PDB file of C-alpha atoms in Angstrom:
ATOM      1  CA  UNK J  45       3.122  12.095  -4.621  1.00 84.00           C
ATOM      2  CA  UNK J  46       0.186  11.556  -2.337  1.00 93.00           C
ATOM      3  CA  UNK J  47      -0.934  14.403   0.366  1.00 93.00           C
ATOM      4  CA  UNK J  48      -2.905  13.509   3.283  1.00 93.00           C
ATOM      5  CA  UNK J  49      -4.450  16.311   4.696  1.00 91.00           C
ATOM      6  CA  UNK J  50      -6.234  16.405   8.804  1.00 88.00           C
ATOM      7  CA  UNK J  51      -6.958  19.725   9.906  1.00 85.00           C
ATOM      8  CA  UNK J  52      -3.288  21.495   9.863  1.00 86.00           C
ATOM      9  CA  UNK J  53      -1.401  18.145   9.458  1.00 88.00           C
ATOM     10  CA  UNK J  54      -0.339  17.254   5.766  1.00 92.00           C
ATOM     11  CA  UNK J  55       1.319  13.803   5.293  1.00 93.00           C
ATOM     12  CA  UNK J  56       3.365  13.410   1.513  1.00 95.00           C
ATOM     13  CA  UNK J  57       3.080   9.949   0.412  1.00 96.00           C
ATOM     14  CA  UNK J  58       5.086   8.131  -2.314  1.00 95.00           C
ATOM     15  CA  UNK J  59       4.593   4.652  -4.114  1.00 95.00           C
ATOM     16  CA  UNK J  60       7.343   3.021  -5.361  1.00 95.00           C
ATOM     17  CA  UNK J  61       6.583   0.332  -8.261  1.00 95.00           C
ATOM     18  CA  UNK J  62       8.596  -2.262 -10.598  1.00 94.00           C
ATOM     19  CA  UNK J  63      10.648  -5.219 -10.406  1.00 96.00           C
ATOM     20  CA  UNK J  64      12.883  -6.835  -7.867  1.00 94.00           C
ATOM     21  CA  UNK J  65      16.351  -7.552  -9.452  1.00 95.00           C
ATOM     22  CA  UNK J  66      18.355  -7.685  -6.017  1.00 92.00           C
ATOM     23  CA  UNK J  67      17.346  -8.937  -2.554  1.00 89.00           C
ATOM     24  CA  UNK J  68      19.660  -9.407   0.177  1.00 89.00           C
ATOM     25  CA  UNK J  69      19.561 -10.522   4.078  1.00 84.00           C
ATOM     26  CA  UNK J  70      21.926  -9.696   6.217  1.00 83.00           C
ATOM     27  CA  UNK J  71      21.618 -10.540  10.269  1.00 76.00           C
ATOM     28  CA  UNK J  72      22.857  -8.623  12.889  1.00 75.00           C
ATOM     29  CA  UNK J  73      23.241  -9.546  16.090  1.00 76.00           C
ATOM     30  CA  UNK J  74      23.506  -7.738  19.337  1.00 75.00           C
ATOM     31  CA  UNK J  75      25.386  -8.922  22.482  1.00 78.00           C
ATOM     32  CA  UNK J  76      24.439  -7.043  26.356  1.00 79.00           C
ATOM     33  CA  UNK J  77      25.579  -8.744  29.234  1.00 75.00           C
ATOM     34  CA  UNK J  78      24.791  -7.973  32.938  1.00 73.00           C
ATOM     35  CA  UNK J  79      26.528  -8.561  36.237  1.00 66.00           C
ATOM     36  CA  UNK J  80      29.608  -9.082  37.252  1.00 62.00           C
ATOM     37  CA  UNK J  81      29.282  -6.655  39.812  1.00 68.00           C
ATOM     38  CA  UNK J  82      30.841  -7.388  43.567  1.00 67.00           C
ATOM     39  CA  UNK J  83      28.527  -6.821  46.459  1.00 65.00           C
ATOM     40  CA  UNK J  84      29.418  -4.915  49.444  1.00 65.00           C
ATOM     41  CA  UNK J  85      32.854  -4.752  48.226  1.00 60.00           C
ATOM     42  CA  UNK J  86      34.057  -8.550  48.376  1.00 59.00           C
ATOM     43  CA  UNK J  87      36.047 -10.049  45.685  1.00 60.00           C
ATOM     44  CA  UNK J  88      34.262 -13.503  47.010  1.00 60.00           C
ATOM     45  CA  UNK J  89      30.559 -12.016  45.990  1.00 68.00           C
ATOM     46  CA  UNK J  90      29.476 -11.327  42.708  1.00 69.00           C
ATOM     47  CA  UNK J  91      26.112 -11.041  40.978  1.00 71.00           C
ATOM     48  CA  UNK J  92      25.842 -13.402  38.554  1.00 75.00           C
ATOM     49  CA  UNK J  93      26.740 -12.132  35.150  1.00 74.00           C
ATOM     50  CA  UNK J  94      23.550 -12.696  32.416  1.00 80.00           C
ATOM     51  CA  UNK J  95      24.535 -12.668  28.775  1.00 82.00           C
ATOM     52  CA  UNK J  96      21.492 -12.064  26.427  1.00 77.00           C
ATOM     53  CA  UNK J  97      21.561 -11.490  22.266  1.00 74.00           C
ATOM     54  CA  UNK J  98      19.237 -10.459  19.611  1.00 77.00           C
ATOM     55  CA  UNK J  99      19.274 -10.735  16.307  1.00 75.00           C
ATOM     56  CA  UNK J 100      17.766  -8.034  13.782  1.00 81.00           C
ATOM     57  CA  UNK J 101      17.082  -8.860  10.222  1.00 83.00           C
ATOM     58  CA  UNK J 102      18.326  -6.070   7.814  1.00 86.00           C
ATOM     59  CA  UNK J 103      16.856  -6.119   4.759  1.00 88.00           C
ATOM     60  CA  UNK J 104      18.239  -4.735   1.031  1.00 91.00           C
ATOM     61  CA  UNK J 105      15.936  -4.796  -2.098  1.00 93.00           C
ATOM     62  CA  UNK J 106      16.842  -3.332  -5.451  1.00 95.00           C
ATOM     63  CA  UNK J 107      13.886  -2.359  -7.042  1.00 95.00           C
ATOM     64  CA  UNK J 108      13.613  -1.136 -11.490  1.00 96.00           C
ATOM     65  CA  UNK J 109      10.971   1.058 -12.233  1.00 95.00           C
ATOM     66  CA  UNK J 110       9.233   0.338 -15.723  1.00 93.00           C
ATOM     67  CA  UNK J 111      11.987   3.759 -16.543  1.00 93.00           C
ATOM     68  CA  UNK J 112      14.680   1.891 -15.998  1.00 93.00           C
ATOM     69  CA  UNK J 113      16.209   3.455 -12.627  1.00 94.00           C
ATOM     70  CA  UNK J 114      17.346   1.231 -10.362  1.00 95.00           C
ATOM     71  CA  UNK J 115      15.928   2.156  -6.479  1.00 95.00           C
ATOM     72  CA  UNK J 116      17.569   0.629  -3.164  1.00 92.00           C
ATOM     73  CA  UNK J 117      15.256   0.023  -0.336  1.00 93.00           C
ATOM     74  CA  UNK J 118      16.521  -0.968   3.366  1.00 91.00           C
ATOM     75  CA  UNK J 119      13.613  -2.530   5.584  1.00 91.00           C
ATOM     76  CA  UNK J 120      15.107  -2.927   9.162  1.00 87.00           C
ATOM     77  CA  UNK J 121      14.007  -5.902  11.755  1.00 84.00           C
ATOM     78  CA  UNK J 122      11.793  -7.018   8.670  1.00 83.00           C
ATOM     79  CA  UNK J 123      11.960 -10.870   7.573  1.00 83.00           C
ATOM     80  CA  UNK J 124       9.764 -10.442   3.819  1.00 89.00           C
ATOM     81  CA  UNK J 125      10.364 -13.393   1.536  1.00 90.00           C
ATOM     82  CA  UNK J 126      11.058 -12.034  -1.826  1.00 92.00           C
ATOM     83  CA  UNK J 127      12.668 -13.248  -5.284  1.00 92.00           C
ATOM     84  CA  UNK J 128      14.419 -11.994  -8.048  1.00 93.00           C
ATOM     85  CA  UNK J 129      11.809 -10.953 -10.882  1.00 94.00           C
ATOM     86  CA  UNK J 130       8.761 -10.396  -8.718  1.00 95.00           C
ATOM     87  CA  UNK J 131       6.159  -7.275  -9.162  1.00 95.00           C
ATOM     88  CA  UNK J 132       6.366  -5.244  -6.219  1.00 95.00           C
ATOM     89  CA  UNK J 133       5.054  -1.884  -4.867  1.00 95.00           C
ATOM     90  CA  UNK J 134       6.045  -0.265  -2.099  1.00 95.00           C
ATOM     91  CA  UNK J 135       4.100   2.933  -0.461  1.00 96.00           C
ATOM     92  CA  UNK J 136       5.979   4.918   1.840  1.00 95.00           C
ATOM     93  CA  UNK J 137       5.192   8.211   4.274  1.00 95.00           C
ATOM     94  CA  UNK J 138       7.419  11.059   3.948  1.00 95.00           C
ATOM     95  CA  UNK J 139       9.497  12.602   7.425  1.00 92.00           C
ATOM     96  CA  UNK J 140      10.237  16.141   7.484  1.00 89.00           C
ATOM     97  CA  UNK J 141      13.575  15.731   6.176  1.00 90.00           C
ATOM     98  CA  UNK J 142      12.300  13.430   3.291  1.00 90.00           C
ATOM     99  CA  UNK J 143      13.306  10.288   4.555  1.00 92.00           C
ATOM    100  CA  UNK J 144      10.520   7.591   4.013  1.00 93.00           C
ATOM    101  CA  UNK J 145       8.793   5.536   6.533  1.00 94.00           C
ATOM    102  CA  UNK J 146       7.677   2.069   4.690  1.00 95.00           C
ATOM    103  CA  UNK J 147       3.903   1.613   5.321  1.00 95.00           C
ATOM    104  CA  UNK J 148       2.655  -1.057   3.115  1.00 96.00           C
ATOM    105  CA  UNK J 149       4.769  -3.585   0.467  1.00 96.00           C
ATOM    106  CA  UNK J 150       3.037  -5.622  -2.211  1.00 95.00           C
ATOM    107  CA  UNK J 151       3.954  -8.386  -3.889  1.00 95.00           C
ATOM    108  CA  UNK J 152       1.711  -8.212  -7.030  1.00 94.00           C
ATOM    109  CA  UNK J 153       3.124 -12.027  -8.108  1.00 94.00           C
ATOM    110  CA  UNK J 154       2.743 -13.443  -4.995  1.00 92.00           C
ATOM    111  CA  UNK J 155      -0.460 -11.922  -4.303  1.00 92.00           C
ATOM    112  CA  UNK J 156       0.387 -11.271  -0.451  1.00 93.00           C
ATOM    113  CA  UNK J 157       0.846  -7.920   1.279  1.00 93.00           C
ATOM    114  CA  UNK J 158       2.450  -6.950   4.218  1.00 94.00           C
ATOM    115  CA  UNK J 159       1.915  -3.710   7.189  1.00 94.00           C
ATOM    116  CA  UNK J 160       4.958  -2.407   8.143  1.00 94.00           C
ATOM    117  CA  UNK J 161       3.453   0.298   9.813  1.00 93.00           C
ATOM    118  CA  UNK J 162      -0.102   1.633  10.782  1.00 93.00           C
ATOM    119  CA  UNK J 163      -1.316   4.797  11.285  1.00 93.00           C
ATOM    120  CA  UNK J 164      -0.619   4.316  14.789  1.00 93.00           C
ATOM    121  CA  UNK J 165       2.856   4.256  14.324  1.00 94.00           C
ATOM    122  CA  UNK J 166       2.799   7.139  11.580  1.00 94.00           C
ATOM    123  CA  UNK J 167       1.507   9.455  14.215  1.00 92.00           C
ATOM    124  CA  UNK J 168       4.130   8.683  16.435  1.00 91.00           C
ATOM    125  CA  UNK J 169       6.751   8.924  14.143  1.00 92.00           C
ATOM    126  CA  UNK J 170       5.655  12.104  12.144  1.00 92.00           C
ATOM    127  CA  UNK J 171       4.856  14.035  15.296  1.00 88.00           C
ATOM    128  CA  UNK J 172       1.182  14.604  14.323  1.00 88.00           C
ATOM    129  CA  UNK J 173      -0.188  14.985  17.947  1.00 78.00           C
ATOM    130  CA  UNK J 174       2.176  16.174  19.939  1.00 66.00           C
ATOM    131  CA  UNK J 175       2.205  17.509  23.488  1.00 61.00           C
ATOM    132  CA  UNK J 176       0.799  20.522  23.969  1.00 63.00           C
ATOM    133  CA  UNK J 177       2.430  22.480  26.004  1.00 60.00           C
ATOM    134  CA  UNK J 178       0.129  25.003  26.075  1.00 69.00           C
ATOM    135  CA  UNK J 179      -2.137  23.330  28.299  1.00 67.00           C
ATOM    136  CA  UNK J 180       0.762  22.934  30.810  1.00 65.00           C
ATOM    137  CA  UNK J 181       1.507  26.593  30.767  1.00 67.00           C
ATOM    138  CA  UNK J 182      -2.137  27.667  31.693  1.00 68.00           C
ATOM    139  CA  UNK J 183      -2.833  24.450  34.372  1.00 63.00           C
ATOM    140  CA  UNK J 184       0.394  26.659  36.051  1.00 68.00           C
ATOM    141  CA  UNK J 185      -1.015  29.377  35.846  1.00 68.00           C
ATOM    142  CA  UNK J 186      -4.343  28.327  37.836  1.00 63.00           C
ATOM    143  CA  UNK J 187      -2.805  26.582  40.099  1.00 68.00           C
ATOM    144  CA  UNK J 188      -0.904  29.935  41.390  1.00 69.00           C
ATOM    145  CA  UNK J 189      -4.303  31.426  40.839  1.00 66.00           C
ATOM    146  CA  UNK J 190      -5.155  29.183  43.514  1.00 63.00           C
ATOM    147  CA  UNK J 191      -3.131  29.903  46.031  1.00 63.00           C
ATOM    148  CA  UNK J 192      -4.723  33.228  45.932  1.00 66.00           C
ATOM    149  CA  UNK J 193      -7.823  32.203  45.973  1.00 67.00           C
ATOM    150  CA  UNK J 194      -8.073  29.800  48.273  1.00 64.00           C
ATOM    151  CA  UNK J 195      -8.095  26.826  46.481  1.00 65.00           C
ATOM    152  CA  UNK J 196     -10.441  27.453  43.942  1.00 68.00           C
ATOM    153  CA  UNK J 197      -7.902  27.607  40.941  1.00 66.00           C
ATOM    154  CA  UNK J 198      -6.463  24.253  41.917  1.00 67.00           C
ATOM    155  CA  UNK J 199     -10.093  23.073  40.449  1.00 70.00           C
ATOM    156  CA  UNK J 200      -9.942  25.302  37.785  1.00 70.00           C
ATOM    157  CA  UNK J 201      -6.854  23.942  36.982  1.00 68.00           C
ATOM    158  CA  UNK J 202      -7.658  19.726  37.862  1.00 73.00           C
ATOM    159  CA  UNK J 203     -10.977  21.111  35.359  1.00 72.00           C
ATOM    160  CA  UNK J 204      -9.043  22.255  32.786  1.00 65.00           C
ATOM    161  CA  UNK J 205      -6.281  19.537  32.594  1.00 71.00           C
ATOM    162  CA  UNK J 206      -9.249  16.635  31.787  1.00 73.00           C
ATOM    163  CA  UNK J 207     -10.823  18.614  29.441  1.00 69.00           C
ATOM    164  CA  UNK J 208      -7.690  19.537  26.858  1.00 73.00           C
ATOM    165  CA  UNK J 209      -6.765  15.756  27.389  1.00 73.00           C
ATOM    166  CA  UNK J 210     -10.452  14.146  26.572  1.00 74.00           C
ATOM    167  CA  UNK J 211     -10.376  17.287  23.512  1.00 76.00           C
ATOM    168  CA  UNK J 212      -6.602  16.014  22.641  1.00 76.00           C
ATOM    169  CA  UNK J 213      -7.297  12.043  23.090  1.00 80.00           C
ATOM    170  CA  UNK J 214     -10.480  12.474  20.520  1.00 84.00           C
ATOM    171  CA  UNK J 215      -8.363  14.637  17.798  1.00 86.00           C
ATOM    172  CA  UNK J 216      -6.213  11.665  17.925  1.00 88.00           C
ATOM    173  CA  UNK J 217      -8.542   9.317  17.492  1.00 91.00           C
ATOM    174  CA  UNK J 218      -9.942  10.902  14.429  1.00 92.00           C
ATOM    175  CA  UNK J 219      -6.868  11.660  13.408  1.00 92.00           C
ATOM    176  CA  UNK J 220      -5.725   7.805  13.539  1.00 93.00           C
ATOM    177  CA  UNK J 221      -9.334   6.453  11.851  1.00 94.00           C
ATOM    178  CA  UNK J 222      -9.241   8.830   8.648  1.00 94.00           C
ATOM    179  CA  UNK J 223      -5.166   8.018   8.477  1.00 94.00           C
ATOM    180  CA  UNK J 224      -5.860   4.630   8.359  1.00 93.00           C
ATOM    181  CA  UNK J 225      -8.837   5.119   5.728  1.00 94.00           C
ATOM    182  CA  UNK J 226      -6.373   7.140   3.390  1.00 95.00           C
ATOM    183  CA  UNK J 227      -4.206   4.194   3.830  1.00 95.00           C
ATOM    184  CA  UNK J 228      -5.951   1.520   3.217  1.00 94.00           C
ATOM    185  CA  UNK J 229      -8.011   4.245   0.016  1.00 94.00           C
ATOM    186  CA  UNK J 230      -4.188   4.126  -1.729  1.00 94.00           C
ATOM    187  CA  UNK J 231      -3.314   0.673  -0.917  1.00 94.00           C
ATOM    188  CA  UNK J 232      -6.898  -0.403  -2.529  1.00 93.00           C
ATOM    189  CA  UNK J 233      -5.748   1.708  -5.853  1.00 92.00           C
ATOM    190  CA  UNK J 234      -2.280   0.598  -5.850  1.00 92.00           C
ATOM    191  CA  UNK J 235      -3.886  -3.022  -5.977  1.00 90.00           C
ATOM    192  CA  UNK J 236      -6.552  -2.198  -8.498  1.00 86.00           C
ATOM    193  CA  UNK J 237      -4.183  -0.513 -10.919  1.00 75.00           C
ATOM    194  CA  UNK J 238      -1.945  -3.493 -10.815  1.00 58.00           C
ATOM    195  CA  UNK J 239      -4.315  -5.650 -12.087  1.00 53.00           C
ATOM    196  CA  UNK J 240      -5.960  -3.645 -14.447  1.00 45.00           C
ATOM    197  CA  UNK J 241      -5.212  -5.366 -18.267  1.00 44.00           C
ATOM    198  CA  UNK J 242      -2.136  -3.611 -19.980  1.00 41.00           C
ATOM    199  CA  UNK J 243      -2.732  -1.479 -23.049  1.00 39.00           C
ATOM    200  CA  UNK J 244      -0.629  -4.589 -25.298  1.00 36.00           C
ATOM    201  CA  UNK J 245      -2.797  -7.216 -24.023  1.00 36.00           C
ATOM    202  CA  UNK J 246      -6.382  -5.263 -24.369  1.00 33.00           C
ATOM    203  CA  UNK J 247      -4.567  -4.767 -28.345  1.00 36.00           C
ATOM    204  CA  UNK J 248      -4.111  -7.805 -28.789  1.00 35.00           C
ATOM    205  CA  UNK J 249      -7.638  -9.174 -27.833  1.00 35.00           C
ATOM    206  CA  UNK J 250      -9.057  -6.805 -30.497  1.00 39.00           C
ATOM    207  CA  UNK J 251      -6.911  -7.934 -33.048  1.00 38.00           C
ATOM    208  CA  UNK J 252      -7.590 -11.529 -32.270  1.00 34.00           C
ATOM    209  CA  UNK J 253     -11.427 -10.702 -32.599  1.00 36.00           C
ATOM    210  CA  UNK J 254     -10.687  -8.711 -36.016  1.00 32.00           C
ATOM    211  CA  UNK J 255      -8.321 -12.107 -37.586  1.00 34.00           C
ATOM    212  CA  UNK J 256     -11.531 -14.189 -36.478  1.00 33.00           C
ATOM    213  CA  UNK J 257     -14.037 -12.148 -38.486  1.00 40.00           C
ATOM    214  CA  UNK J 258     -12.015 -12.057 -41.369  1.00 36.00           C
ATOM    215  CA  UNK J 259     -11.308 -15.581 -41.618  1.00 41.00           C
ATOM    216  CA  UNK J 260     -15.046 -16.671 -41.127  1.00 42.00           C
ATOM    217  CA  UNK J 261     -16.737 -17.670 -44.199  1.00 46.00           C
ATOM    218  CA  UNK J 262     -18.784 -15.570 -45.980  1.00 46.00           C
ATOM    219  CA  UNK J 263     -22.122 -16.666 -46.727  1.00 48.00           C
ATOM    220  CA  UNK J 264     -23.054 -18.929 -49.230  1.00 48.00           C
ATOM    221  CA  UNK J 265     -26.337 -17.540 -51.888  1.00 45.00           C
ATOM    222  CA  UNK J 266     -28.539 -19.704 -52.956  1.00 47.00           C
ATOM    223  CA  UNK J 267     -28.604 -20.800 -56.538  1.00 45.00           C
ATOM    224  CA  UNK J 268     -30.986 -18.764 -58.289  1.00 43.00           C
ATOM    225  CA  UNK J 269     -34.042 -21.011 -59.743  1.00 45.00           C
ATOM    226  CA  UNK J 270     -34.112 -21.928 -63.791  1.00 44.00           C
ATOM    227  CA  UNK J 271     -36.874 -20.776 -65.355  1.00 43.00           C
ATOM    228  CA  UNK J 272     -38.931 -22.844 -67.395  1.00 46.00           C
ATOM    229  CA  UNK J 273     -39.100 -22.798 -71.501  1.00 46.00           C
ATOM    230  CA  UNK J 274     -41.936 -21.007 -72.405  1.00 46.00           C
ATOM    231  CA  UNK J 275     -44.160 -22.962 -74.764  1.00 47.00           C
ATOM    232  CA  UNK J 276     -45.163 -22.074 -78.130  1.00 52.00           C
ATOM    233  CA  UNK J 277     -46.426 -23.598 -81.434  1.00 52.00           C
ATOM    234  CA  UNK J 278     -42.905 -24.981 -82.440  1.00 58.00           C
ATOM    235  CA  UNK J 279     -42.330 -27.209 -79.701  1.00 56.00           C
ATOM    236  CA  UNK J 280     -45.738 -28.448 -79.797  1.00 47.00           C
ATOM    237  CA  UNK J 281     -45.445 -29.862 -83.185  1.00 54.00           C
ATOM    238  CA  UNK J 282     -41.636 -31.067 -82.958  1.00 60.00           C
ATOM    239  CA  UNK J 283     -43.240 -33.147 -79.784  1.00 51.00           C
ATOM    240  CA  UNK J 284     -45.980 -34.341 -82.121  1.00 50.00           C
ATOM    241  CA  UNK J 285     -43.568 -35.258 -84.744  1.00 54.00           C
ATOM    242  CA  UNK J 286     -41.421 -37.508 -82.590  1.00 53.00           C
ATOM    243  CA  UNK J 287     -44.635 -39.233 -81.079  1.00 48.00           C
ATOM    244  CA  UNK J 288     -45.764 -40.666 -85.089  1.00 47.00           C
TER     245      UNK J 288
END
């Protein structure tokens, strides 16, 4: 769990990680018509009836965390081309009532990466700057102020009204730009730590360095030097000997 925190707003993150074993596609398609209608109340004139459709992707992943739990995930109006056996992670904001709002999907195999929803969209969805009511209650209030005072309350009240909406426009803002910084913070470590060398394989370069040092060839000493007979009386005259 990840908490974003903005003033009095917290937002609960989650990132969902493993391996796709199930993805499924199913369109649906929706059917409005319009017209039909008679005009003026003759059975000889009718609008002309219009007949539009749309189609909406629904789509159904199965995802197995590295614990073995299977997770189902259902991304509506979303067309994301994924395969059996492919790394993914998904990172997801958290409603009120716990139900998660998909943000950001990687595909670690593919290397590709998809928005399926910006902060903009989080703040609509999670509420975070709503309408302040508030400010509605005390522009009322000056404005029957004015009527007493003969029209000065109605500026009071036109004052007023500008300044909570420039205060409430730049809250939102801010709000918006450090949302989207958090976002993009976790996406960046989601991305890292999927890359990062597993514990096997950083094992197994060490012991592939230890097998080469141990096969190398020790080093070869050099032959120590003879030393040379000494010479003495004995071998002098033997030498002599031979020679007559």
């Amino acid at each position: 769990m990840h908490n974003f925190t903005h003033g009095d707003k917290t937002v609960s993150f989650t990132v969902l990680s493993g391996e796709v074993v199930s993805s499924e596609k199913i369109s649906e398609t929706r059917v409005t018509s319009t017209g039909g209608v008679q005009v003026n109340g003759n059975d000889g004139d009718v609008t002309p009836v219009r007949i539009s459709s749309v189609s909406i992707i629904n789509h159904e992943i199965w995802v197995k965390t590295p614990d073995g739990i299977e997770h189902d995930v259902k991304l509506r109006g979303m067309d994301i081309p994924l395969r059996t056996g492919q790394e993914i992670s998904l990172i997801s904001a958290l409603k009120k009532d716990g139900s998660p709002l998909h943000t950001i999907l990687q595909n670690h195999t593919a290397s590709k990466r998809w928005v399926l929803r910006d902060a903009s969209a989080l703040n609509t969805e999670l509420e975070l700057s709503p309408f302040n009511w508030k400010t509605v209650l005390i522009v009322l209030g000056l404005c029957i102020a004015g009527l007493v005072t003969a029209g000065l309350g109605f500026l009071a009240a036109a004052g007023y009204f500008f300044y909570a909406w420039y205060r409430g426009a730049q809250r939102k803002k801010l709000l918006i730009r450090d949302l989207n910084a958090y976002i993009e913070t976790l996406d960046n470590r989601v991305a890292s730590r999927e890359q990062a060398p597993s514990p096997v394989q950083a094992e197994s370069s060490d012991q592939a360095e230890i097998s080469f040092q141990a096969e190398s060839p020790a080093p070869t000493l050099s032959p120590a030097e003879t030393e040379s007979p000494a010479l003495n009386s004995d071998s002098v005259r033997r030498a002599l000997s031979r020679n007559l």
